[in-house]
PDB file of C-alpha atoms in Angstrom:
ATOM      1  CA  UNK A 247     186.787  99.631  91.221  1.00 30.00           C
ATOM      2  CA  UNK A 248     185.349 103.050  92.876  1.00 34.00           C
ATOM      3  CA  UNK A 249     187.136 106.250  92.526  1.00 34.00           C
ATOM      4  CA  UNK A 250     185.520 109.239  94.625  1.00 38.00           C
ATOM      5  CA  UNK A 251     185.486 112.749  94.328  1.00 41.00           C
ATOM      6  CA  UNK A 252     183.845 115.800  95.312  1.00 38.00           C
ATOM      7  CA  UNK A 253     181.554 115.546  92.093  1.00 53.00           C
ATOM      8  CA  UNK A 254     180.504 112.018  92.904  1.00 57.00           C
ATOM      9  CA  UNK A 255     181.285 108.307  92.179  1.00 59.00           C
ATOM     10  CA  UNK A 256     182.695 106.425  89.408  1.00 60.00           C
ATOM     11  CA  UNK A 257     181.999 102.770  89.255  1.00 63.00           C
ATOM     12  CA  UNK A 258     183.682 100.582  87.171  1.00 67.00           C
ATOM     13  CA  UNK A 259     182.057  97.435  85.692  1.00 63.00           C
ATOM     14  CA  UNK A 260     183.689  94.760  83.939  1.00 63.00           C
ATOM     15  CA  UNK A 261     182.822  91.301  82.301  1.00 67.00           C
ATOM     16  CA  UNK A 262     184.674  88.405  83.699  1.00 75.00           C
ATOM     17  CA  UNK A 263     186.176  87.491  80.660  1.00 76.00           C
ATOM     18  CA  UNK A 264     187.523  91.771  80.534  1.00 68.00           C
ATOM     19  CA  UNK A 265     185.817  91.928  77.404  1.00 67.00           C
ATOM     20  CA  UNK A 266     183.459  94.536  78.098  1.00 66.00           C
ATOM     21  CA  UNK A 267     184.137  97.650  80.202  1.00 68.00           C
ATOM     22  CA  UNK A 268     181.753 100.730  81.280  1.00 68.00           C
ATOM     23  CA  UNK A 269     182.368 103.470  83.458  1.00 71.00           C
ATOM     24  CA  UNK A 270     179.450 104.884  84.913  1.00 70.00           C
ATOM     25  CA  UNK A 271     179.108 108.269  87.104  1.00 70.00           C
ATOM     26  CA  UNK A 272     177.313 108.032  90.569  1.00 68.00           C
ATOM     27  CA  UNK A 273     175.950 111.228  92.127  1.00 71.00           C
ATOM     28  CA  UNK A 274     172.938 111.700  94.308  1.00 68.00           C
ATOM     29  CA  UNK A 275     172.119 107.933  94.157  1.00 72.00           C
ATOM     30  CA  UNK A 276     172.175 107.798  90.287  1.00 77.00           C
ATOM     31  CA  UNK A 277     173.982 106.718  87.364  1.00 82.00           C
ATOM     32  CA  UNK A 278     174.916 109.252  84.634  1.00 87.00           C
ATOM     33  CA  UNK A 279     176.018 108.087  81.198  1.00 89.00           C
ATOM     34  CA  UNK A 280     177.020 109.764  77.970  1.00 90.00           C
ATOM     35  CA  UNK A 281     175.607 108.682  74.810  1.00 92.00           C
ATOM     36  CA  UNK A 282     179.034 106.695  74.089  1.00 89.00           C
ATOM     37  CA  UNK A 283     178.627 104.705  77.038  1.00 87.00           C
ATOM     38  CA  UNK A 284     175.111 104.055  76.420  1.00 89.00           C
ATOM     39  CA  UNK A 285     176.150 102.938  72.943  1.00 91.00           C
ATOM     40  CA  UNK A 286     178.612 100.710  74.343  1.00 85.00           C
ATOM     41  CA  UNK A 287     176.235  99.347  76.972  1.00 84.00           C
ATOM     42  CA  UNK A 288     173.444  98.466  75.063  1.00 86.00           C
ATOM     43  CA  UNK A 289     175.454  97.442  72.105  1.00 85.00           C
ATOM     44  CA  UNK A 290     174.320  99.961  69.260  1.00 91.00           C
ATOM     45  CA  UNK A 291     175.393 102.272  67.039  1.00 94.00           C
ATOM     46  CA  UNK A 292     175.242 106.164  68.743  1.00 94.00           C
ATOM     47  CA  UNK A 293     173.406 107.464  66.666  1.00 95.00           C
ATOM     48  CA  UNK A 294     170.499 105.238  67.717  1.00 95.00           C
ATOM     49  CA  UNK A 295     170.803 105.954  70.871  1.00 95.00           C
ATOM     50  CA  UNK A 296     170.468 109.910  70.107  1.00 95.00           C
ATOM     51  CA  UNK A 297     167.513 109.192  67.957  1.00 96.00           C
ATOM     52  CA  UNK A 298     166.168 107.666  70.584  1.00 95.00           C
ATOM     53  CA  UNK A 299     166.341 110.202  73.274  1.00 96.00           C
ATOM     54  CA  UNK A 300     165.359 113.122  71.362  1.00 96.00           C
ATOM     55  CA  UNK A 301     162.306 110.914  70.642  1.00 96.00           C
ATOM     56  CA  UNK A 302     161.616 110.391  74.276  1.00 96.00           C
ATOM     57  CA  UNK A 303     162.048 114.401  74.797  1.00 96.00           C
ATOM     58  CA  UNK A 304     160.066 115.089  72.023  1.00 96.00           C
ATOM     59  CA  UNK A 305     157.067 112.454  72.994  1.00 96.00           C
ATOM     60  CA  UNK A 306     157.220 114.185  77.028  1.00 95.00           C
ATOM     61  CA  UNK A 307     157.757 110.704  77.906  1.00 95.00           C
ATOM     62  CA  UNK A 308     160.944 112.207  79.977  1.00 95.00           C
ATOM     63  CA  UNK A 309     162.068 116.348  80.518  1.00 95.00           C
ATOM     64  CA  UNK A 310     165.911 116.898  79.899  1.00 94.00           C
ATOM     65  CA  UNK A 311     166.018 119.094  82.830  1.00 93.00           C
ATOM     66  CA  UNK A 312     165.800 116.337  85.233  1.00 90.00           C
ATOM     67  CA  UNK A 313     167.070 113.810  82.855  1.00 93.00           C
ATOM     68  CA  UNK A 314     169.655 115.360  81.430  1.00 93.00           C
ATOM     69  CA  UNK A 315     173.040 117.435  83.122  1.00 89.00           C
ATOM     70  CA  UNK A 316     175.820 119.033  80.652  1.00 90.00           C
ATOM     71  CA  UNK A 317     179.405 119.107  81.088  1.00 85.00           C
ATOM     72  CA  UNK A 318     182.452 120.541  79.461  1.00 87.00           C
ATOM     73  CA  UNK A 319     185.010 118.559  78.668  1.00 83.00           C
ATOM     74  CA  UNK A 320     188.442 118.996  76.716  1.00 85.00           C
ATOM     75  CA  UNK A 321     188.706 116.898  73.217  1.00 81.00           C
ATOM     76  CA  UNK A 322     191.555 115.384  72.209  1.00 85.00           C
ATOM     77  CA  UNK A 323     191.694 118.482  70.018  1.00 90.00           C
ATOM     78  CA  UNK A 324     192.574 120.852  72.971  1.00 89.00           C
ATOM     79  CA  UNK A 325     188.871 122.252  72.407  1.00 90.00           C
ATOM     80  CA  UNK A 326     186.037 122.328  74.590  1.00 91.00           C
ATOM     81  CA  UNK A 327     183.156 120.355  73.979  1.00 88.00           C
ATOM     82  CA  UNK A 328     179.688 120.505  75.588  1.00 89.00           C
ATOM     83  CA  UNK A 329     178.188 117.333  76.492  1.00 88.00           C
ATOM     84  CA  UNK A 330     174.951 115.106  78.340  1.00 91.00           C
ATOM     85  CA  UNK A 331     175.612 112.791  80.700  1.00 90.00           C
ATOM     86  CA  UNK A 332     171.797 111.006  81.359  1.00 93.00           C
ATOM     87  CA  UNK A 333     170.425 109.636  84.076  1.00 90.00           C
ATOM     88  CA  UNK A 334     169.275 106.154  84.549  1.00 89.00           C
ATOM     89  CA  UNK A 335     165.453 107.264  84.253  1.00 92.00           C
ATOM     90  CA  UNK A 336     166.998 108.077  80.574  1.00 94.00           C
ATOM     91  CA  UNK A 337     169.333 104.802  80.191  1.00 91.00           C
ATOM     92  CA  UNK A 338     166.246 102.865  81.383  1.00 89.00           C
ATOM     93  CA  UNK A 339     163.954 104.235  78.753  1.00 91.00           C
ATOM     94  CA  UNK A 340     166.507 104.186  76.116  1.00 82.00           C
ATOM     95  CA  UNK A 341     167.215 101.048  76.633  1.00 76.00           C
TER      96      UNK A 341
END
């Protein structure tokens, strides 16, 4: 299923069986991901996957400013949260 807007692309991918469901982002031929949905995809605990990133930012394997976009977004708490969506150079080397 594909949803545009003027911000980009969102994809939806799902298992056959409907088991397993990711959203992704697509803008400027890329795929964007938060750490929840990178979590989900690679089927690990989030925390993990934050450890791992700030390893690859801290190594210069990857820079967050190409890597890396933030985005505010309203919590289910009515506040407003700050948060990284990563690209798929990131997913890939997360991964």
């Amino acid at each position: 299923m594909n949803v545009q807007g003027n911000k980009g692309e969102i994809v939806i991918y799902q298992t056959e069986d409907g088991q397993t469901s990711l959203e992704v982002s697509l803008v400027e031929d890329t795929v964007w991901l938060d750490t929840h949905q990178m979590a989900n995809l690679f089927q690990r605990d989030r925390t993990v996957v934050v450890r791992h990133i700030r390893n690859i930012y801290k190594t210069g394997e990857l820079l967050p400013d190409s890597t890396c976009a933030k985005i505010a977004q309203v919590a289910k708490d009515g506040k407003k949260r700050v948060m990284g969506l990563y690209s798929l150079d990131m997913i890939i080397s997360g991964g």
